[in-house]
Coordinates of C-alpha atoms and ligand atoms in Angstrom, one line a residue:
M123 CA 26.5 -49.0 -16.3
A124 CA 24.6 -51.8 -18.0
I125 CA 22.5 -50.9 -21.0
E126 CA 18.9 -51.8 -20.4
H127 CA 17.1 -49.1 -22.4
I128 CA 18.2 -47.8 -25.8
V129 CA 16.4 -44.6 -26.9
I130 CA 16.4 -43.6 -30.5
V131 CA 15.4 -40.1 -31.2
G132 CA 13.9 -39.5 -34.7
G133 CA 11.7 -41.6 -36.9
G134 CA 13.0 -40.9 -40.3
T135 CA 14.9 -43.4 -42.4
A136 CA 17.8 -43.4 -39.9
G137 CA 15.6 -43.8 -36.8
W138 CA 13.6 -46.7 -38.2
M139 CA 16.6 -48.5 -39.8
A140 CA 18.3 -48.3 -36.4
A141 CA 15.2 -49.5 -34.6
A142 CA 14.7 -52.4 -37.1
A143 CA 18.3 -53.6 -36.9
L144 CA 18.6 -53.1 -33.1
S145 CA 15.3 -55.0 -32.5
R146 CA 17.2 -58.1 -33.6
I147 CA 19.5 -58.0 -30.6
R148 CA 16.5 -57.9 -28.2
D149 CA 15.8 -61.6 -28.8
G150 CA 15.9 -63.4 -25.5
R151 CA 17.0 -60.3 -23.6
D152 CA 15.4 -57.8 -21.3
L153 CA 16.4 -54.9 -23.5
R154 CA 14.0 -52.0 -24.1
I155 CA 14.1 -50.0 -27.3
T156 CA 12.1 -46.8 -27.7
V157 CA 11.8 -44.5 -30.7
V158 CA 10.7 -40.9 -30.1
E159 CA 9.5 -39.0 -33.1
S160 CA 7.4 -36.0 -33.9
E161 CA 4.8 -35.9 -36.6
M162 CA 4.8 -32.1 -36.1
I163 CA 8.4 -31.9 -37.2
G164 CA 8.1 -34.6 -39.8
T165 CA 11.0 -36.2 -41.8
V166 CA 13.2 -34.8 -44.6
G167 CA 11.1 -36.8 -47.0
V168 CA 13.8 -37.4 -49.6
G169 CA 16.4 -40.1 -50.1
E170 CA 15.0 -42.6 -52.6
A171 CA 18.0 -44.0 -54.3
T172 CA 20.2 -46.7 -52.7
I173 CA 23.3 -48.8 -53.5
P174 CA 23.8 -52.6 -53.5
P175 CA 24.8 -53.1 -49.9
F176 CA 21.3 -52.0 -49.0
V177 CA 20.0 -55.2 -50.5
G178 CA 22.2 -57.0 -48.0
F179 CA 20.8 -54.9 -45.1
N180 CA 17.3 -56.1 -46.0
R181 CA 18.5 -59.7 -46.2
V182 CA 20.0 -59.6 -42.8
L183 CA 16.6 -58.3 -41.5
D184 CA 14.9 -61.3 -43.3
I185 CA 12.8 -58.9 -45.3
D186 CA 11.0 -60.5 -48.2
E187 CA 12.1 -58.6 -51.3
R188 CA 8.9 -58.9 -53.3
E189 CA 6.7 -57.7 -50.5
F190 CA 9.1 -54.9 -49.7
L191 CA 9.4 -53.6 -53.2
S192 CA 5.7 -53.8 -53.7
E193 CA 5.0 -51.8 -50.5
V194 CA 7.6 -49.1 -51.2
Q195 CA 6.7 -48.8 -54.9
G196 CA 10.3 -49.8 -55.6
T197 CA 12.2 -50.3 -58.8
F198 CA 15.6 -51.8 -59.5
K199 CA 18.7 -49.7 -59.9
L200 CA 21.8 -50.9 -61.9
G201 CA 23.8 -47.7 -61.6
I202 CA 23.7 -44.0 -62.2
Q203 CA 23.7 -42.2 -65.5
F204 CA 25.6 -39.0 -65.4
V205 CA 24.6 -36.4 -68.0
N206 CA 26.5 -33.2 -68.8
W207 CA 29.3 -33.7 -66.1
G208 CA 32.5 -34.0 -68.2
Q209 CA 31.1 -31.6 -70.8
V210 CA 27.6 -30.5 -71.8
G211 CA 26.1 -33.2 -74.1
E212 CA 28.2 -36.1 -72.7
S213 CA 26.9 -38.9 -70.6
Y214 CA 28.1 -42.1 -69.0
I215 CA 26.9 -44.8 -66.6
H216 CA 28.6 -45.5 -63.3
P217 CA 27.4 -49.1 -63.0
F218 CA 27.2 -51.4 -60.0
G219 CA 29.3 -54.5 -60.7
N220 CA 32.6 -54.7 -62.5
Y221 CA 34.1 -54.1 -65.9
G222 CA 35.0 -57.7 -66.9
Y223 CA 37.1 -59.4 -64.3
D224 CA 40.8 -59.1 -63.4
I225 CA 43.0 -61.1 -65.7
G226 CA 46.5 -62.2 -64.5
G227 CA 46.1 -60.0 -61.4
I228 CA 45.5 -56.9 -63.6
G229 CA 42.4 -54.7 -63.6
F230 CA 40.3 -55.5 -66.6
H231 CA 40.2 -51.8 -67.7
Q232 CA 44.0 -51.9 -67.9
V233 CA 44.0 -54.9 -70.2
W234 CA 41.2 -53.3 -72.2
H235 CA 43.4 -50.1 -72.5
K236 CA 46.2 -52.2 -73.9
L237 CA 43.9 -53.8 -76.5
R238 CA 42.6 -50.4 -77.4
Q239 CA 46.1 -49.1 -78.1
R240 CA 46.4 -52.0 -80.5
G241 CA 43.4 -51.0 -82.4
D242 CA 40.5 -52.9 -80.7
K243 CA 37.6 -50.4 -80.9
R244 CA 35.2 -52.0 -78.5
P245 CA 34.1 -49.6 -75.7
L246 CA 34.7 -50.7 -72.1
Q247 CA 30.9 -50.6 -71.4
L248 CA 30.4 -53.7 -73.5
F249 CA 32.1 -55.6 -70.7
N250 CA 29.8 -54.6 -67.9
L251 CA 26.5 -56.4 -67.5
E252 CA 24.8 -53.7 -65.5
T253 CA 25.6 -51.0 -68.1
M254 CA 24.4 -53.1 -71.0
A255 CA 21.1 -54.1 -69.2
A256 CA 20.6 -50.5 -68.2
H257 CA 21.2 -49.3 -71.7
F258 CA 18.5 -51.7 -73.1
G259 CA 16.1 -51.1 -70.1
K260 CA 16.4 -54.8 -69.2
F261 CA 16.5 -56.5 -65.8
S262 CA 17.0 -60.0 -64.2
R263 CA 18.4 -61.1 -60.9
S264 CA 21.3 -63.6 -60.8
E265 CA 18.9 -66.1 -59.2
D266 CA 16.8 -66.1 -62.3
Y267 CA 19.6 -67.5 -64.5
A268 CA 21.7 -69.1 -61.8
R269 CA 24.7 -70.0 -64.0
E270 CA 28.2 -69.6 -62.6
D271 CA 29.7 -69.0 -66.1
L272 CA 27.6 -65.9 -66.4
P273 CA 28.3 -62.6 -64.5
P274 CA 26.2 -61.9 -61.5
M275 CA 23.7 -58.9 -61.6
N276 CA 24.5 -56.3 -59.0
Y277 CA 21.6 -54.1 -58.1
A278 CA 20.0 -51.7 -55.6
Y279 CA 16.6 -50.2 -55.4
H280 CA 14.7 -46.9 -55.8
I281 CA 12.2 -46.6 -53.0
N282 CA 9.5 -44.3 -51.7
A283 CA 11.2 -42.8 -48.6
T284 CA 8.0 -42.2 -46.7
A285 CA 6.7 -45.7 -47.4
Y286 CA 10.1 -47.1 -46.4
A287 CA 10.0 -45.5 -42.9
Q288 CA 6.5 -46.8 -42.5
Y289 CA 7.5 -50.3 -43.6
L290 CA 10.4 -50.4 -41.1
R291 CA 8.2 -49.0 -38.3
K292 CA 5.8 -52.0 -38.7
Y293 CA 8.8 -54.3 -38.7
A294 CA 10.3 -52.8 -35.6
E295 CA 7.1 -52.5 -33.6
K296 CA 6.3 -56.2 -34.4
R297 CA 9.6 -57.0 -32.7
G298 CA 8.9 -55.1 -29.5
V299 CA 10.2 -51.6 -30.3
V300 CA 8.0 -48.9 -28.6
R301 CA 7.2 -45.6 -30.4
K302 CA 6.5 -42.4 -28.5
E303 CA 5.1 -39.3 -30.2
G304 CA 6.5 -36.0 -29.0
I305 CA 9.1 -33.2 -29.4
V306 CA 12.2 -33.4 -27.3
K307 CA 12.3 -30.2 -25.4
D308 CA 15.0 -30.9 -22.8
V309 CA 18.0 -33.2 -22.6
A310 CA 19.4 -34.0 -19.1
L311 CA 23.1 -34.7 -18.7
D312 CA 24.9 -36.5 -15.9
G313 CA 26.9 -33.9 -13.9
E314 CA 29.9 -36.1 -13.7
T315 CA 30.2 -38.1 -16.9
G316 CA 28.3 -35.7 -19.2
F317 CA 26.3 -38.7 -20.4
V318 CA 22.7 -38.2 -21.5
T319 CA 20.4 -39.5 -18.8
A320 CA 16.9 -38.5 -19.9
L321 CA 14.8 -36.6 -22.3
T322 CA 11.7 -34.5 -21.6
L323 CA 9.1 -34.2 -24.3
D324 CA 6.8 -31.3 -24.9
S325 CA 4.0 -33.2 -23.1
G326 CA 6.1 -33.2 -20.0
T327 CA 6.8 -37.0 -20.3
R328 CA 10.3 -37.9 -19.1
I329 CA 12.1 -40.8 -20.8
E330 CA 15.2 -42.1 -19.1
G331 CA 17.7 -44.2 -21.1
D332 CA 21.2 -45.8 -20.9
F333 CA 22.2 -45.3 -24.5
F334 CA 20.9 -42.9 -27.1
V335 CA 20.9 -42.9 -30.9
D336 CA 20.5 -39.4 -32.4
C337 CA 18.5 -39.7 -35.6
T338 CA 17.0 -36.2 -35.5
G339 CA 18.2 -35.2 -38.9
F340 CA 20.0 -31.9 -39.6
R341 CA 19.0 -30.7 -36.1
G342 CA 21.3 -33.1 -34.2
V343 CA 19.2 -32.6 -31.1
L344 CA 21.5 -34.7 -28.9
I345 CA 24.8 -34.9 -30.7
E346 CA 25.0 -31.1 -31.3
Q347 CA 22.4 -29.2 -29.4
A348 CA 23.0 -31.1 -26.2
L349 CA 26.6 -32.3 -26.5
E350 CA 28.1 -29.6 -28.7
T351 CA 30.2 -32.1 -30.6
G352 CA 31.2 -29.8 -33.4
Y353 CA 31.0 -30.2 -37.2
E354 CA 33.8 -30.4 -39.8
D355 CA 32.7 -28.3 -42.8
W356 CA 33.5 -29.6 -46.3
T357 CA 31.8 -26.9 -48.3
H358 CA 35.1 -25.9 -49.9
Y359 CA 35.2 -29.3 -51.6
L360 CA 31.5 -30.0 -51.9
L361 CA 29.9 -26.6 -52.6
C362 CA 26.3 -27.5 -53.1
D363 CA 24.3 -26.4 -50.0
R364 CA 20.6 -26.3 -51.1
A365 CA 18.1 -28.6 -52.8
V366 CA 14.6 -28.4 -54.1
A367 CA 12.7 -31.6 -54.3
L368 CA 9.6 -32.2 -56.4
P369 CA 8.1 -35.6 -57.3
C370 CA 6.2 -35.9 -60.6
N371 CA 4.1 -38.2 -62.7
R372 CA 5.6 -39.9 -65.8
D373 CA 3.0 -38.4 -68.1
D374 CA 4.5 -39.7 -71.3
G375 CA 3.8 -43.2 -70.1
S376 CA 7.5 -44.1 -70.4
P377 CA 8.6 -47.2 -68.4
P378 CA 10.8 -46.6 -65.3
P379 CA 14.5 -47.0 -66.4
P380 CA 16.6 -49.3 -64.1
F381 CA 19.0 -46.5 -63.2
T382 CA 19.1 -43.1 -61.5
R383 CA 19.8 -40.1 -63.6
A384 CA 22.1 -37.2 -62.4
I385 CA 21.9 -34.4 -64.8
A386 CA 24.4 -31.5 -64.3
H387 CA 23.0 -28.0 -64.6
K388 CA 24.9 -24.7 -64.4
A389 CA 25.3 -24.5 -60.6
G390 CA 24.5 -28.1 -59.5
W391 CA 22.7 -31.1 -60.7
Q392 CA 19.3 -32.7 -60.9
W393 CA 18.3 -36.2 -59.8
Q394 CA 15.6 -38.4 -61.4
V395 CA 14.7 -41.4 -59.4
P396 CA 12.0 -43.6 -61.1
L397 CA 9.6 -45.4 -58.8
Q398 CA 6.8 -47.6 -60.2
H399 CA 4.2 -44.9 -60.3
R400 CA 6.2 -41.6 -60.3
N401 CA 9.6 -40.0 -60.5
G402 CA 11.4 -38.5 -57.5
N403 CA 13.2 -35.3 -58.7
G404 CA 15.3 -32.7 -57.1
H405 CA 17.8 -30.0 -58.0
V406 CA 20.9 -29.8 -55.8
Y407 CA 22.6 -26.5 -56.2
C408 CA 25.1 -24.0 -54.7
S409 CA 23.5 -20.9 -53.2
Q410 CA 26.7 -18.8 -53.9
F411 CA 25.9 -19.2 -57.6
M412 CA 22.1 -19.7 -57.9
E413 CA 18.9 -18.3 -56.2
A414 CA 16.1 -20.7 -55.1
D415 CA 13.7 -19.4 -57.7
E416 CA 16.0 -20.2 -60.6
A417 CA 16.8 -23.6 -59.2
H418 CA 13.1 -24.3 -58.9
D419 CA 12.4 -23.1 -62.5
I420 CA 15.2 -25.3 -63.9
L421 CA 13.8 -28.3 -62.1
V422 CA 10.2 -27.7 -63.3
A423 CA 11.4 -27.2 -66.9
N424 CA 13.0 -30.7 -66.7
L425 CA 10.3 -32.9 -65.2
A426 CA 8.8 -35.9 -67.0
G427 CA 5.2 -34.8 -66.0
K428 CA 3.0 -32.9 -63.6
P429 CA 4.3 -32.4 -60.1
T430 CA 2.5 -34.5 -57.5
A431 CA 3.5 -32.4 -54.4
E432 CA 4.6 -28.9 -53.4
P433 CA 8.3 -28.1 -53.8
N434 CA 10.3 -29.0 -50.8
H435 CA 13.2 -26.6 -50.3
L436 CA 16.1 -27.9 -48.2
R437 CA 19.4 -26.4 -46.8
F438 CA 22.4 -28.3 -45.7
V439 CA 26.1 -28.0 -45.0
T440 CA 28.3 -30.7 -46.4
G441 CA 30.6 -32.3 -43.8
R442 CA 30.5 -34.5 -40.8
R443 CA 30.3 -34.4 -37.0
K444 CA 33.7 -34.2 -35.4
K445 CA 32.6 -37.3 -33.4
F446 CA 29.9 -39.7 -34.5
W447 CA 29.9 -41.4 -31.1
N448 CA 30.1 -39.0 -28.2
R449 CA 29.7 -40.2 -24.6
N450 CA 26.6 -42.4 -24.7
V451 CA 25.2 -41.0 -27.9
V452 CA 25.7 -42.3 -31.5
A453 CA 24.5 -40.1 -34.3
L454 CA 23.1 -41.7 -37.5
G455 CA 21.7 -40.4 -40.7
L456 CA 21.7 -36.6 -41.3
A457 CA 22.4 -36.0 -37.6
S458 CA 25.9 -37.5 -38.3
G459 CA 26.7 -35.5 -41.4
F460 CA 25.8 -35.1 -45.0
M461 CA 27.9 -35.2 -48.2
E462 CA 25.1 -34.6 -50.7
P463 CA 23.1 -37.2 -52.6
L464 CA 25.2 -37.6 -55.8
E465 CA 26.1 -41.3 -55.3
S466 CA 23.3 -42.2 -52.9
T467 CA 25.6 -42.8 -50.0
S468 CA 23.5 -41.5 -47.1
I469 CA 21.3 -44.4 -46.5
H470 CA 24.3 -46.6 -47.0
L471 CA 26.1 -44.7 -44.2
I472 CA 23.1 -45.4 -41.9
N473 CA 23.4 -49.0 -42.8
T474 CA 27.1 -49.2 -42.0
G475 CA 26.7 -47.0 -38.9
V476 CA 24.1 -49.4 -37.5
N477 CA 26.3 -52.4 -38.4
K478 CA 29.3 -50.8 -36.6
L479 CA 27.1 -49.9 -33.6
I480 CA 25.9 -53.4 -33.2
A481 CA 29.4 -54.8 -33.7
T482 CA 30.9 -52.5 -31.0
L483 CA 28.1 -52.2 -28.5
S484 CA 28.3 -54.2 -25.3
L485 CA 25.3 -54.2 -23.1
D486 CA 27.6 -54.1 -20.1
G487 CA 28.2 -50.5 -20.7
V488 CA 29.9 -47.8 -22.8
T489 CA 33.7 -47.6 -22.9
E490 CA 36.1 -45.1 -24.5
A491 CA 37.6 -47.8 -26.7
Q492 CA 34.2 -48.5 -28.3
A493 CA 33.7 -44.8 -29.1
S494 CA 37.1 -44.2 -30.5
T495 CA 37.1 -47.4 -32.7
Y496 CA 33.7 -46.4 -34.1
N497 CA 34.8 -42.8 -34.7
R498 CA 38.0 -43.9 -36.4
L499 CA 36.3 -46.3 -38.8
A500 CA 33.4 -43.9 -39.6
T501 CA 35.8 -41.0 -40.2
K502 CA 37.8 -43.1 -42.8
E503 CA 34.6 -44.2 -44.4
Y504 CA 33.3 -40.6 -44.7
E505 CA 36.6 -39.4 -46.1
K506 CA 36.8 -42.1 -48.8
I507 CA 33.3 -41.3 -49.9
R508 CA 34.0 -37.6 -49.9
D509 CA 37.0 -38.0 -52.2
F510 CA 34.9 -40.0 -54.7
L511 CA 32.2 -37.3 -54.7
V512 CA 34.7 -34.5 -55.1
L513 CA 36.1 -36.4 -58.1
H514 CA 32.8 -35.8 -60.0
Y515 CA 33.1 -32.0 -59.6
K516 CA 36.9 -31.7 -60.1
A517 CA 37.0 -33.9 -63.2
T518 CA 35.0 -31.6 -65.4
R519 CA 36.0 -29.8 -68.6
R520 CA 33.0 -27.5 -68.3
D521 CA 33.8 -23.8 -68.4
D522 CA 30.3 -22.5 -69.1
S523 CA 29.6 -21.1 -65.6
E524 CA 31.3 -19.7 -62.5
F525 CA 30.3 -22.8 -60.6
W526 CA 32.0 -25.2 -62.9
N527 CA 35.0 -22.9 -63.2
Y528 CA 35.4 -23.0 -59.4
C529 CA 35.0 -26.8 -59.3
R530 CA 37.4 -27.4 -62.2
T531 CA 40.2 -25.4 -60.6
M532 CA 39.6 -26.0 -56.9
D533 CA 42.1 -27.6 -54.5
V534 CA 41.1 -31.2 -53.6
P535 CA 42.3 -33.5 -50.9
D536 CA 45.8 -34.9 -51.5
T537 CA 44.4 -38.4 -51.3
L538 CA 42.3 -37.7 -54.4
T539 CA 45.0 -36.0 -56.3
E540 CA 47.2 -39.1 -55.8
K541 CA 44.5 -41.4 -56.9
I542 CA 44.1 -39.4 -60.2
E543 CA 47.8 -39.2 -60.8
I544 CA 48.3 -42.9 -60.4
F545 CA 45.4 -43.7 -62.7
K546 CA 46.8 -41.5 -65.4
A547 CA 50.2 -43.1 -65.1
N548 CA 49.2 -46.6 -65.8
G549 CA 45.5 -47.1 -64.9
Q550 CA 46.2 -48.5 -61.5
I551 CA 43.4 -47.9 -58.9
F552 CA 44.0 -49.0 -55.3
R553 CA 40.9 -50.0 -53.4
E554 CA 42.1 -49.2 -49.9
E555 CA 41.0 -51.0 -46.7
D556 CA 37.2 -51.3 -46.7
E557 CA 36.6 -48.5 -49.2
L558 CA 33.1 -48.6 -50.5
F559 CA 33.8 -47.7 -54.2
T560 CA 35.3 -50.3 -56.4
T561 CA 38.0 -50.1 -59.1
T562 CA 35.2 -50.0 -61.7
S563 CA 33.5 -47.1 -59.9
W564 CA 36.6 -45.0 -59.9
A565 CA 37.4 -46.0 -63.5
A566 CA 33.9 -45.3 -64.7
V567 CA 33.8 -41.8 -63.3
M568 CA 37.4 -40.9 -64.2
M569 CA 37.0 -42.1 -67.8
G570 CA 33.4 -41.0 -68.1
Q571 CA 34.5 -37.5 -67.3
G572 CA 37.6 -37.4 -69.5
I573 CA 40.5 -38.5 -67.3
Q574 CA 42.4 -40.9 -69.4
M575 CA 45.1 -43.5 -68.8
E576 CA 48.2 -42.0 -70.4
G577 CA 50.5 -44.9 -69.8
T578 CA 49.9 -48.7 -69.5
S579 CA 50.6 -51.2 -66.9
P580 CA 53.9 -53.0 -67.8
M581 CA 52.0 -56.2 -66.8
A582 CA 49.2 -55.6 -69.3
D583 CA 51.3 -56.5 -72.4
G584 CA 51.6 -60.2 -71.9
V585 CA 48.1 -60.5 -70.4
A586 CA 46.5 -58.7 -73.4
D587 CA 48.2 -61.1 -75.8
S588 CA 47.1 -64.2 -74.1
S589 CA 43.6 -63.3 -73.2
V590 CA 41.9 -62.1 -76.4
K591 CA 39.7 -65.2 -76.6
E592 CA 38.7 -64.9 -73.0
I593 CA 37.8 -61.2 -73.5
D594 CA 35.7 -62.1 -76.6
E595 CA 33.8 -64.7 -74.5
M596 CA 33.1 -62.1 -71.8
E597 CA 31.5 -59.8 -74.3
K598 CA 29.5 -62.6 -75.9
S599 CA 28.1 -63.9 -72.6
I600 CA 26.9 -60.4 -71.5
Q601 CA 25.2 -59.9 -74.9
W602 CA 23.6 -63.3 -74.7
L603 CA 22.3 -62.7 -71.2
V604 CA 21.0 -59.2 -71.8
Q605 CA 19.1 -60.3 -75.0
R606 CA 17.3 -62.9 -73.0
M607 CA 16.3 -60.7 -70.1
P608 CA 12.8 -59.3 -69.7
S609 CA 12.3 -55.5 -69.7
H610 CA 12.6 -53.8 -66.4
Q611 CA 8.9 -52.9 -66.6
Q612 CA 7.9 -56.5 -67.3
Y613 CA 10.0 -57.7 -64.4
L614 CA 8.4 -55.3 -62.0
E615 CA 4.9 -56.2 -63.1
K616 CA 5.6 -59.9 -62.5
Y617 CA 7.8 -59.8 -59.5
C618 CA 6.7 -56.9 -57.2
R619 CA 3.9 -54.8 -58.7
A620 CA 3.2 -51.9 -56.3
A621 CA 0.4 -52.7 -53.8
V622 CA -0.6 -49.1 -53.4
A623 CA -0.2 -46.3 -55.9
A624 CA 2.5 -43.8 -54.8
Ligands
FAD130 P1 15.0 -37.0 -41.1 O1 14.3 -37.7 -42.2 O2 15.0 -35.5 -41.1 O3 14.3 -37.5 -39.7 C1 14.5 -36.8 -38.5 C2 13.5 -37.3 -37.5 O4 13.8 -36.7 -36.2 C3 12.1 -37.1 -37.8 O5 11.3 -38.2 -37.4 C4 11.7 -35.9 -36.9 O6 10.4 -35.8 -36.5 C5 12.6 -36.2 -35.7 N1 13.0 -35.1 -34.8 C6 13.7 -34.0 -35.1 N2 13.8 -33.2 -34.0 C7 13.1 -33.8 -33.1 C8 12.8 -33.4 -31.7 N3 13.3 -32.3 -31.2 N4 12.0 -34.2 -31.0 C9 11.5 -35.4 -31.5 N5 11.8 -35.8 -32.8 C10 12.6 -35.0 -33.5 N6 20.2 -40.6 -49.3 C11 20.3 -41.7 -50.0 O7 20.8 -42.7 -49.6 N7 19.9 -41.6 -51.3 C12 19.4 -40.5 -51.9 O8 19.0 -40.5 -53.0 C13 19.3 -39.3 -51.1 N8 18.8 -38.2 -51.6 C14 18.8 -37.0 -50.8 C15 18.5 -35.8 -51.3 C16 18.5 -34.7 -50.5 C17 18.3 -33.3 -51.1 C18 18.8 -34.8 -49.1 C19 18.9 -33.6 -48.2 C20 19.1 -36.0 -48.6 C21 19.2 -37.1 -49.4 N9 19.5 -38.4 -48.9 C22 19.7 -39.5 -49.7 C23 19.8 -38.5 -47.5 C24 18.5 -39.2 -46.9 O9 17.4 -38.4 -47.1 C25 18.7 -39.3 -45.4 O10 19.9 -40.0 -45.1 C26 17.6 -40.2 -44.8 O11 16.4 -39.7 -45.2 C27 17.7 -40.2 -43.3 O12 17.2 -39.0 -42.8 P2 17.2 -38.9 -41.2 O13 16.3 -40.0 -40.7 O14 18.6 -38.8 -40.7 O15 16.5 -37.5 -40.9

């Protein structure tokens, strides 16, 4: 059956990202797109840190970066600073962008390791532009210096989640997407195919559609409540199942740093996401080891200023839907699964989900091949991200709480164990297929949390001998560039000062 009407249920980040991207395939076609959302239910209201592919998502939508950042009170993000993860008192930055560049086909961190063994004391961080700029609170975009002999700046944004959904709503409505207010009370299925055919809202309005995108958040109104797709539970690997979110002012007047902070506490961790006018904060924790009151108190004791809202308590189960595309329904956002916000991967998964949907969708109708391809690709993507997140918990030396004792000694997926073993052997990291996280990401977290290369790559010997000059140049060019950059605060003021206070 031809697809003439796509119905997106849910108007959070997922719903409006899907609507904005799908609105681009309406051009010149008789395709209707409707978003159903309920102000009564509202959105989850968190999700403010992104990763670099998000910048590309906006570019595909032809979104003007300055206008966008100004409307969402956005700041730039060069990576995440992890505090207290390997051991209390330690910290490291997981940067966007690479450590140096591969030399002679070998990862830079392997060559660096060889030099280190020969007595070179320079830390690996000196060879990463984003880490150095973050360290000094500086920022520039590659376009500002436009020199091919200097490394590019890889960045993402911190955004106000509510303002972002509103921004995309305007974008999508301008391109013909129709919004309907109401709560979905009933979902009609075709007796033969089991496909969703129509929704009935609390007002009694009936909305028929050919293809449905479930963006109803944790509820999964179509994918789970109507289609009973099932959920693969990953709480044995990713234990945290609660969060309390609480935005605050920066009362000390400190400038917003160009990075997210993830500070580990005794049964979870706290995020600090700097917007132009305030910080987003939250404490993600495991209810087996901590009560909500204690989690709240720890968060309040670690805020940069006065709270600007009431605490928002959230519950979740880490894992994923057994199928992301079931019959004529694709689930995006929290309706498709959730792996906790440690590496800001949820909005990214909405982005890649929408991309996959647009790439596989045919307006001639839904086929089994489309669904199974989508599901296979999305499953791989989820599992690779899961392994990377689990690494942060497993690679700890903390023994100061039951939570960390569990994490340190838990069984992890074989795929992760292999990755760690190979890294220890000679520093090799394989980036498999379209895996999101780079060699530098894996090296940053492993080394940042105390997993060291025990052996060296046999290839690294010769390369280390012949490339000392090249490596010195790398260090100098990063230093030179960072010294000339404006502060992050100065950059924001000049480039994208927020239009409306958060
Ligand atoms: P929601 O925001 O919950 O929206 C659901 C929508 O469905 C709403 O519009 C609601 O009204 C509608 N709806 C529900 N039921 C019905 C119904 N019956 N009828 C009609 N409408 C209905 N992601 C990141 O990338 N970075 C982060 O830093 C980050 N931090 C996070 C921190 C926490 C604690 C949590 C829980 C998540 C975080 N995420 C983060 C994930 C991110 O918040 C979500 O991926 C993103 O907000 C998308 O949410 P959503 O649109 O799927 O769901």
